[in-house]
C-alpha positions as a LaTeX table, in Angstrom:
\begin{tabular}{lrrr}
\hline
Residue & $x$ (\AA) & $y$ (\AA) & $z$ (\AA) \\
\hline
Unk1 & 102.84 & 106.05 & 109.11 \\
Unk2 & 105.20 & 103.51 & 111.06 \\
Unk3 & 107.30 & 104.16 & 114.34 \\
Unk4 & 110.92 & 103.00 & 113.61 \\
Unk5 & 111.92 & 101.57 & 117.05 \\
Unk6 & 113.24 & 98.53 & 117.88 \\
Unk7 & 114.10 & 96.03 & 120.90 \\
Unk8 & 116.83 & 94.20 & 119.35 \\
Unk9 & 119.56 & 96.03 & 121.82 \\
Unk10 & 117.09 & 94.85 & 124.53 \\
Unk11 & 117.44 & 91.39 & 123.39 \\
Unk12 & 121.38 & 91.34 & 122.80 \\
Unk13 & 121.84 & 88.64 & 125.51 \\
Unk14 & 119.62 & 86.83 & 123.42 \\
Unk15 & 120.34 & 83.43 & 120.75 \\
Unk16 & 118.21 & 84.88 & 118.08 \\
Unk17 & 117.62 & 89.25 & 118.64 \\
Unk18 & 115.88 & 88.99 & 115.71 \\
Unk19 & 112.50 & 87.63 & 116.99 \\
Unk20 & 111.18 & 85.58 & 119.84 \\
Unk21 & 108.40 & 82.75 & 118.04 \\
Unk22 & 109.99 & 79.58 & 118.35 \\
Unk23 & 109.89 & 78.53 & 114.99 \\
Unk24 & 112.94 & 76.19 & 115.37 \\
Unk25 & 116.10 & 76.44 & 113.61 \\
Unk26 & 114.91 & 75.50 & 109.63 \\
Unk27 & 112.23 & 77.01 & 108.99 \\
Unk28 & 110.87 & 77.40 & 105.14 \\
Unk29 & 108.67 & 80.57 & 104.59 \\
Unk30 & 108.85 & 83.92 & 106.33 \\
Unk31 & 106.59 & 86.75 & 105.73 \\
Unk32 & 107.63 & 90.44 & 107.02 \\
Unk33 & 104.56 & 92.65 & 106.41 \\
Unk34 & 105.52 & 96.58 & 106.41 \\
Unk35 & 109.04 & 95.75 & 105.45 \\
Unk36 & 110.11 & 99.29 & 104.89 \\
Unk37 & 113.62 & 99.28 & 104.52 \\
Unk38 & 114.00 & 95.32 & 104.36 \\
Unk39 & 116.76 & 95.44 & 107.14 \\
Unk40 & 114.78 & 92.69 & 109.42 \\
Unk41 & 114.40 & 90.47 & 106.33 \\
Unk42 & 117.56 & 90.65 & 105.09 \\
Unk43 & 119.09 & 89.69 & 108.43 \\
Unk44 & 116.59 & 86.68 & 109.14 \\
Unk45 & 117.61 & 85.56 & 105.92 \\
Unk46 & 121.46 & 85.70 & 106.56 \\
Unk47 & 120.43 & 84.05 & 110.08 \\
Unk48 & 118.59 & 81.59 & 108.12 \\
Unk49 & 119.63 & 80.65 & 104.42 \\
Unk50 & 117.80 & 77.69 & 103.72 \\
Unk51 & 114.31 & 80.18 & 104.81 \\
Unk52 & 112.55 & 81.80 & 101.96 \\
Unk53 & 112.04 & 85.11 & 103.09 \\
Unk54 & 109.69 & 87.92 & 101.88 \\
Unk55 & 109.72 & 91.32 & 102.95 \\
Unk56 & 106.14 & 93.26 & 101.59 \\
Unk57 & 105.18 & 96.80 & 101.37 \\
Unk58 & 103.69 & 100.06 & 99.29 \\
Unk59 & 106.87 & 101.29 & 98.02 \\
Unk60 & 109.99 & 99.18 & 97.12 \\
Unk61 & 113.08 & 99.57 & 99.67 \\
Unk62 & 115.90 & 101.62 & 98.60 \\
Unk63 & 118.54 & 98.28 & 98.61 \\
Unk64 & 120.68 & 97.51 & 96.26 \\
Unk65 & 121.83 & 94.06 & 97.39 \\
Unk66 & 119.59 & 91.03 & 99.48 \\
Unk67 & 120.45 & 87.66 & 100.29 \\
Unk68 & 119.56 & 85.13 & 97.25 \\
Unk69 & 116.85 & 83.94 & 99.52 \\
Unk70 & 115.53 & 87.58 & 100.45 \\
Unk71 & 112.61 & 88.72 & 98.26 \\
Unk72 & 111.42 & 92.37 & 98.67 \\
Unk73 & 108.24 & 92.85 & 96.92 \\
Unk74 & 106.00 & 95.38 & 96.61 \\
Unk75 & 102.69 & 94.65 & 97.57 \\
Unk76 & 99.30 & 95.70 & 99.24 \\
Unk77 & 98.90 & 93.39 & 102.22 \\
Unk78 & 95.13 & 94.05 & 102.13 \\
Unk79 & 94.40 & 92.43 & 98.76 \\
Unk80 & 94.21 & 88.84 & 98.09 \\
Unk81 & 97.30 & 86.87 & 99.17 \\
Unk82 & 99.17 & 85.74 & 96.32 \\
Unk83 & 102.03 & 83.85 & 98.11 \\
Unk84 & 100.67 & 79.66 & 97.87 \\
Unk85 & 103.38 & 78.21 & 100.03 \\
Unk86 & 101.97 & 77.72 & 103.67 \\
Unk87 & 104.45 & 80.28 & 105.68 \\
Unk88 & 106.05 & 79.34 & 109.53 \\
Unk89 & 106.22 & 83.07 & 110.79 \\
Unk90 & 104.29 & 86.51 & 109.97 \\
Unk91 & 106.02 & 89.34 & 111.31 \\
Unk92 & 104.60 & 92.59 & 112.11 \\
Unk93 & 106.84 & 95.67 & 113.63 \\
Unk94 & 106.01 & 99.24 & 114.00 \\
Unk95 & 102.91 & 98.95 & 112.09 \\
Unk96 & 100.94 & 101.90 & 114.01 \\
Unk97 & 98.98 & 103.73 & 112.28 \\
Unk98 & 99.10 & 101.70 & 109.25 \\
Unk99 & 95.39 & 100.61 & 108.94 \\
Unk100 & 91.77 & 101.57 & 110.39 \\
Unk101 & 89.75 & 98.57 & 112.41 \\
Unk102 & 88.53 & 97.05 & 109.00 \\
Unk103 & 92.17 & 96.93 & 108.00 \\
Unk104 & 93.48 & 95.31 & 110.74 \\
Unk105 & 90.81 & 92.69 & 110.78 \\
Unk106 & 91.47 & 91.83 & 107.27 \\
Unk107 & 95.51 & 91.30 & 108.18 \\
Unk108 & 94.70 & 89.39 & 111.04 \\
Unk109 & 92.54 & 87.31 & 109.09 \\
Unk110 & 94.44 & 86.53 & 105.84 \\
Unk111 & 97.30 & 86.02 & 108.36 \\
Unk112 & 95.40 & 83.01 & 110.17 \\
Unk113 & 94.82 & 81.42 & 106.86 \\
Unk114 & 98.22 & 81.86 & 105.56 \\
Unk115 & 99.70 & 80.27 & 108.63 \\
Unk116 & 101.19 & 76.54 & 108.46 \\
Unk117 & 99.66 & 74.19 & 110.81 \\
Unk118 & 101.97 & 75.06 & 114.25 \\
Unk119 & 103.14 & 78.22 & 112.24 \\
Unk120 & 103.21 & 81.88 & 114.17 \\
Unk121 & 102.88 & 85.46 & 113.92 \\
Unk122 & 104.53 & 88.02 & 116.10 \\
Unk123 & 103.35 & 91.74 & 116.56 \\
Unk124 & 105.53 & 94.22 & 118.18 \\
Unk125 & 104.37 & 97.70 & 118.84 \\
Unk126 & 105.43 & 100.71 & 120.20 \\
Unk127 & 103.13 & 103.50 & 122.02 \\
Unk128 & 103.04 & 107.25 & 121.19 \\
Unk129 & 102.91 & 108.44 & 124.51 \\
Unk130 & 106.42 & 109.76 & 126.01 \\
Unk131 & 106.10 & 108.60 & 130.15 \\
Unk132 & 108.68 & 109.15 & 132.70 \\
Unk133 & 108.63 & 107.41 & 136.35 \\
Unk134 & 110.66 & 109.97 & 138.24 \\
Unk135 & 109.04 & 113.11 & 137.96 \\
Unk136 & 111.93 & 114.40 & 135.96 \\
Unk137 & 109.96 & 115.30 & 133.14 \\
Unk138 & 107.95 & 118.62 & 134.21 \\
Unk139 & 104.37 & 118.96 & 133.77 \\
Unk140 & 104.33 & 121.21 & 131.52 \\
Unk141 & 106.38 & 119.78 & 129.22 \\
Unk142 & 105.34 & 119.80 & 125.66 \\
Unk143 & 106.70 & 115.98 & 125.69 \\
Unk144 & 103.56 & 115.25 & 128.09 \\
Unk145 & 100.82 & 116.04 & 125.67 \\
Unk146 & 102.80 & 114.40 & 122.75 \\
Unk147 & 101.49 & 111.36 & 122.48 \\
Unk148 & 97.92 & 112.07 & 123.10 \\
Unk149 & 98.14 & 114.88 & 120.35 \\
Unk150 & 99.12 & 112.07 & 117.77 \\
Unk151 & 96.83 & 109.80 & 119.19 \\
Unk152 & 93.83 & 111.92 & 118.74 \\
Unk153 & 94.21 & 112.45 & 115.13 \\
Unk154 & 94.78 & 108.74 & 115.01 \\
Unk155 & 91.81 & 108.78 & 115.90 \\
Unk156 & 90.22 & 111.60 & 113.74 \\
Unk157 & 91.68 & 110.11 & 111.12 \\
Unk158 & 90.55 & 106.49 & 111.88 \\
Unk159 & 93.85 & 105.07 & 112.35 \\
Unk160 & 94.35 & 104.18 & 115.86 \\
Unk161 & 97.61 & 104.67 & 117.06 \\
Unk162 & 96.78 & 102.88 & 120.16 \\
Unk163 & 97.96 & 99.48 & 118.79 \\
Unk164 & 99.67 & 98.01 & 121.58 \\
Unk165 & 96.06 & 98.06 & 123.67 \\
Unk166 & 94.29 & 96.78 & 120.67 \\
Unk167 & 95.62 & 94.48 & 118.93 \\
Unk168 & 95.13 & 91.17 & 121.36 \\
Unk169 & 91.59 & 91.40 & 121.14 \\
Unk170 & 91.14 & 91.96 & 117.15 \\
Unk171 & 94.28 & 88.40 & 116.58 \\
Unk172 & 91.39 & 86.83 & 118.93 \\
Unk173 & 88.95 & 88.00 & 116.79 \\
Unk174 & 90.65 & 86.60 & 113.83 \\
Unk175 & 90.78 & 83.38 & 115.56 \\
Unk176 & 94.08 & 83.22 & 117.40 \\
Unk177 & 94.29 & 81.63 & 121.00 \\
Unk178 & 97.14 & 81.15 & 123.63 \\
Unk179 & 98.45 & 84.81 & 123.84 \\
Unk180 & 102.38 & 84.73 & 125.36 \\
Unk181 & 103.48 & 88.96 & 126.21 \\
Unk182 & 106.40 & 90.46 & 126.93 \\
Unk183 & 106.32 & 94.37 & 127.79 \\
Unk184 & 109.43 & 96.97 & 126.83 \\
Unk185 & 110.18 & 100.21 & 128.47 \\
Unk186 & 112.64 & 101.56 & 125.67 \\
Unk187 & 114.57 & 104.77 & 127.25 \\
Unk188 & 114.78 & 107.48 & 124.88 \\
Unk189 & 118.01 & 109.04 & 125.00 \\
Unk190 & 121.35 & 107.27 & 126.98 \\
Unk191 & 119.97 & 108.56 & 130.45 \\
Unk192 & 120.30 & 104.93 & 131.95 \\
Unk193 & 122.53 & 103.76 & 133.95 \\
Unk194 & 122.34 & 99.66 & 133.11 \\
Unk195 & 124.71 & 99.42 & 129.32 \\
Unk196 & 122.24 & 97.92 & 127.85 \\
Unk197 & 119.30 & 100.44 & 128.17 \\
Unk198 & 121.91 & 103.16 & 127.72 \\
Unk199 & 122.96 & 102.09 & 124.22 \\
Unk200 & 119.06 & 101.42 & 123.35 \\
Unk201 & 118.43 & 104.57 & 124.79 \\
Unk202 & 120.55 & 106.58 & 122.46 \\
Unk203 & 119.50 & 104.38 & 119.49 \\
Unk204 & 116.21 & 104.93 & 119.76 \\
Unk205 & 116.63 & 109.02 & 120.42 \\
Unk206 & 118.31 & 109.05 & 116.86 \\
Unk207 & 115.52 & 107.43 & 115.56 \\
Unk208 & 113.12 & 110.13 & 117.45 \\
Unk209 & 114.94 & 112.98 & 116.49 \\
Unk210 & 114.96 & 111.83 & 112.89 \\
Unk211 & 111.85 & 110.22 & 112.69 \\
Unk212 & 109.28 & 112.75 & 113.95 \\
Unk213 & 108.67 & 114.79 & 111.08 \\
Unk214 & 107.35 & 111.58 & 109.16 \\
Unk215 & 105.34 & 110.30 & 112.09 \\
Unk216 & 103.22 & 113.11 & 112.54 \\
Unk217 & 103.74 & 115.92 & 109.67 \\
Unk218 & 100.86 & 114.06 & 107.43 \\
Unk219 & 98.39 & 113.41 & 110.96 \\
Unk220 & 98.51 & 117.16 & 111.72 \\
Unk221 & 97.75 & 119.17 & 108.35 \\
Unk222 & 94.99 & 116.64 & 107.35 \\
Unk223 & 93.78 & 115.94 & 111.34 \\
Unk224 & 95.41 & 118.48 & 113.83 \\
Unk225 & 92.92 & 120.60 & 116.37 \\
Unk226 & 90.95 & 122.82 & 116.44 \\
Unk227 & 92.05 & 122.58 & 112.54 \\
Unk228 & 94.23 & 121.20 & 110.07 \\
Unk229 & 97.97 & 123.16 & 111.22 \\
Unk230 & 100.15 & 124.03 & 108.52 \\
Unk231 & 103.31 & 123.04 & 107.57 \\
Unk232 & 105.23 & 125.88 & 109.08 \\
Unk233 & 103.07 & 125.44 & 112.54 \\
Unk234 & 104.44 & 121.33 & 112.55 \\
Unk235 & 107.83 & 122.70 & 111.78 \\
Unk236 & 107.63 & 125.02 & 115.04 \\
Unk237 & 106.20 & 122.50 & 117.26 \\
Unk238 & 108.93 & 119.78 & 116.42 \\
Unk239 & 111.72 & 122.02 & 116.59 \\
Unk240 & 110.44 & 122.25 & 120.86 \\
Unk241 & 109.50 & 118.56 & 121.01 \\
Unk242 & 113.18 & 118.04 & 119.67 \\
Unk243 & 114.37 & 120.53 & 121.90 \\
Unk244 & 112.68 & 118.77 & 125.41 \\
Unk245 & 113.83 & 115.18 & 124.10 \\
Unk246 & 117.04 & 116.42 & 123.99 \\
Unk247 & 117.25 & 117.51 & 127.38 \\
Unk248 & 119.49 & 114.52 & 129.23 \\
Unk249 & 117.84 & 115.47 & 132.82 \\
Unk250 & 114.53 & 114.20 & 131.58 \\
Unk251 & 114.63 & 110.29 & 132.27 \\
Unk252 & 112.04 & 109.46 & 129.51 \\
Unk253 & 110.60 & 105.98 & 127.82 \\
Unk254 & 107.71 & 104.55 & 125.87 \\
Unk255 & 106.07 & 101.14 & 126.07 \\
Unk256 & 105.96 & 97.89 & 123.75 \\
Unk257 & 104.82 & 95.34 & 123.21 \\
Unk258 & 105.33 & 91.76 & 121.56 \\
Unk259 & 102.80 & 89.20 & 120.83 \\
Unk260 & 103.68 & 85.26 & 119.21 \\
Unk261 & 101.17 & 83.27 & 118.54 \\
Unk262 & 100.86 & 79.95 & 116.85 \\
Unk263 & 98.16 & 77.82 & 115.02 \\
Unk264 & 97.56 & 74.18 & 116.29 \\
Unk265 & 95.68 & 71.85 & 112.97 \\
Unk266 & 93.05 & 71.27 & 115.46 \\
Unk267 & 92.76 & 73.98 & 118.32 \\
Unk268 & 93.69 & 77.41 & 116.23 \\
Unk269 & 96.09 & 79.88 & 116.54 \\
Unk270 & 98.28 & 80.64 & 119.36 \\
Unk271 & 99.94 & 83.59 & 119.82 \\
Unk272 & 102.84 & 85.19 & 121.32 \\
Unk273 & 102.77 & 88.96 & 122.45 \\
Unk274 & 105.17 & 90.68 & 123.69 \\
Unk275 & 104.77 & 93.74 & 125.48 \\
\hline
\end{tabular}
C-alpha cells in the first residue's frame, strides 16, 4: 500500500524540487525503491542525463517511453541486491505500509551497503492522520478517526503505517548517523491562503479523493474492527470520508517528513530527514 503525496509544489522555489541530498550536480547511480509509476525517475533522469537511473518495484509501470538512461525494473527490494555499481542516492517516497519491522530492517540494511562512500539516501513520508489547527474540523468528524482507523490495522496487520515516527531509529539501527529533518504540513484541499500551499493543497486533495480506495480497501476486509468489513461497508465509509474532505470550510493537513543521510568511508552513514 503506498500514499501518493508529494512536496514537490512545496519545494517550487527550489534549484532541484526533485530531492534535497546534496549529491552534486553529476552524479552516476540512482536507485528509486517503490517506483510505482516511474514519474520521479524519469524526471531525475531528464534533470540528470549522464546519471544511471533505476526505478524498482513488484509490478512494472504502465510507461511507454523513459529516458535512455531510465531503467524501470521489476524487482523485490527484499532479496539480494543484484545492482554491482556502488549507487550516490537511494530514494524512498510514500513507502507506508510497504513492509513489517523485519522488512524495513532488511532495506535499511542492504541500503547502507549499497551506498558509495559519501553516497545518501532520502526517506520521505507522509502520516495517515488528517489534523487541523483551527478547530474547523468538528469533532465528530469521521475525518478525525481516519487515520487512527488505518493505523490500527497497520498495525493488526504488522505493517506500521506510522513511518514518519519510526523510521530514524530503525536507518540508525542499520548504521546511519548525522540525521538532517525537514517537517511538511501538506493542506489537503486549496483552503490556503499563501499560492503555494493553495496549489499543493488542491494537488494533493485529487490525489486523496482518488487514492483512498487503494490505501485502505485491502487493510479493512483482511484487518478492519471488530471484524474484517466488506467491500460494500468500505464503499459506504469512503463515500463520507470523501464527502467531509470535500468540505472547503474544513482547513485540513497531514504531516511529512524527509530524512538524507550520507555514508562517510570511515564514520558511517549520515542521513538527511526531512520532516
Amino acid at each position: 500500500m503506498t500514499w501518493h503525496l508529494s512536496p514537490t509544489k512545496l519545494d517550487s522555489d527550489q534549484e532541484n524540487p526533485l530531492f534535497r541530498a546534496p549529491i552534486g550536480k553529476t552524479p552516476k547511480h540512482i536507485l528509486d525503491i517503490g517506483t510505482g509509476k516511474g514519474n520521479w525517475a524519469i524526471d531525475v533522469a531528464d534533470k540528470f542525463p549522464s546519471t544511471i537511473v533505476r526505478g524498482v518495484d513488484l509490478f512494472p509501470p504502465p510507461v511507454s517511453w523513459t529516458p535512455p538512461n531510465c531503467m524501470l525494473e521489476v524487482d523485490d527490494i527484499l532479496e539480494d541486491w543484484t545492482w554491482k555499481d556502488p549507487l550516490d542516492l537511494i530514494h524512498m517516497r510514500a513507502m507506508i505500509g510497504s513492509f513489517d519491522p523485519a522488512g524495513w530492517d532488511q532495506v535499511y540494511k542492504s541500503s547502507f551497503k549499497n551506498l558509495r562512500p559519501g553516497g545518501w539516501i532520502e526517506q520521505l513520508e507522509g502520516s495517515p492522520h488528517i489534523q487541523c489547527d483551527d478547530d474547523s474540523l468538528p469533532a465528530d468528524s469521521i475525518l478525525q478517526s481516519w487515520g487512527q482507523t488505518m493505523s490500527d490495522c497497520g498495525v493488526r496487520a504488522r505493517r506500521s503505517l506510522q513511518v514518519i515516527d519510526t523510521m530514524r531509529d530503525a536507518m540508525e539501527k542499520a548504521g546511519f548517523v548525522d540525521f538532517q529533518e525537514k517537517s511538511y504540513r501538506w493542506p489537503i484541499g486549496p483552503w490556503a491562503r499563501d499560492q503555494k500551499y493553495k496549489e499543493a493543497g488542491a494537488v494533493n486533495f485529487q490525489l486523496w479523493l482518488s487514492g483512498m480506495e487503494g490505501w485502505c480497501m485491502w487493510l479493512l476486509t483482511h484487518y478492519g474492527a471488530p471484524y474484517p468489513w466488506s467491500r460494500d461497508e468500505v464503499i459506504v465509509y469512503l463515500a463520507r470520508v470523501r464527502s467531509e474532505i470535500k468540505n472547503p470550510r474544513y482547513h485540513i493537513y497531514q504531516r511529512a517528513w524527509v530524512w538524507p543521510d550520507w555514508w562517510l568511508a570511515i564514520e558511517g552513514f549520515d542521513m538527511l530527514i526531512l520532516v
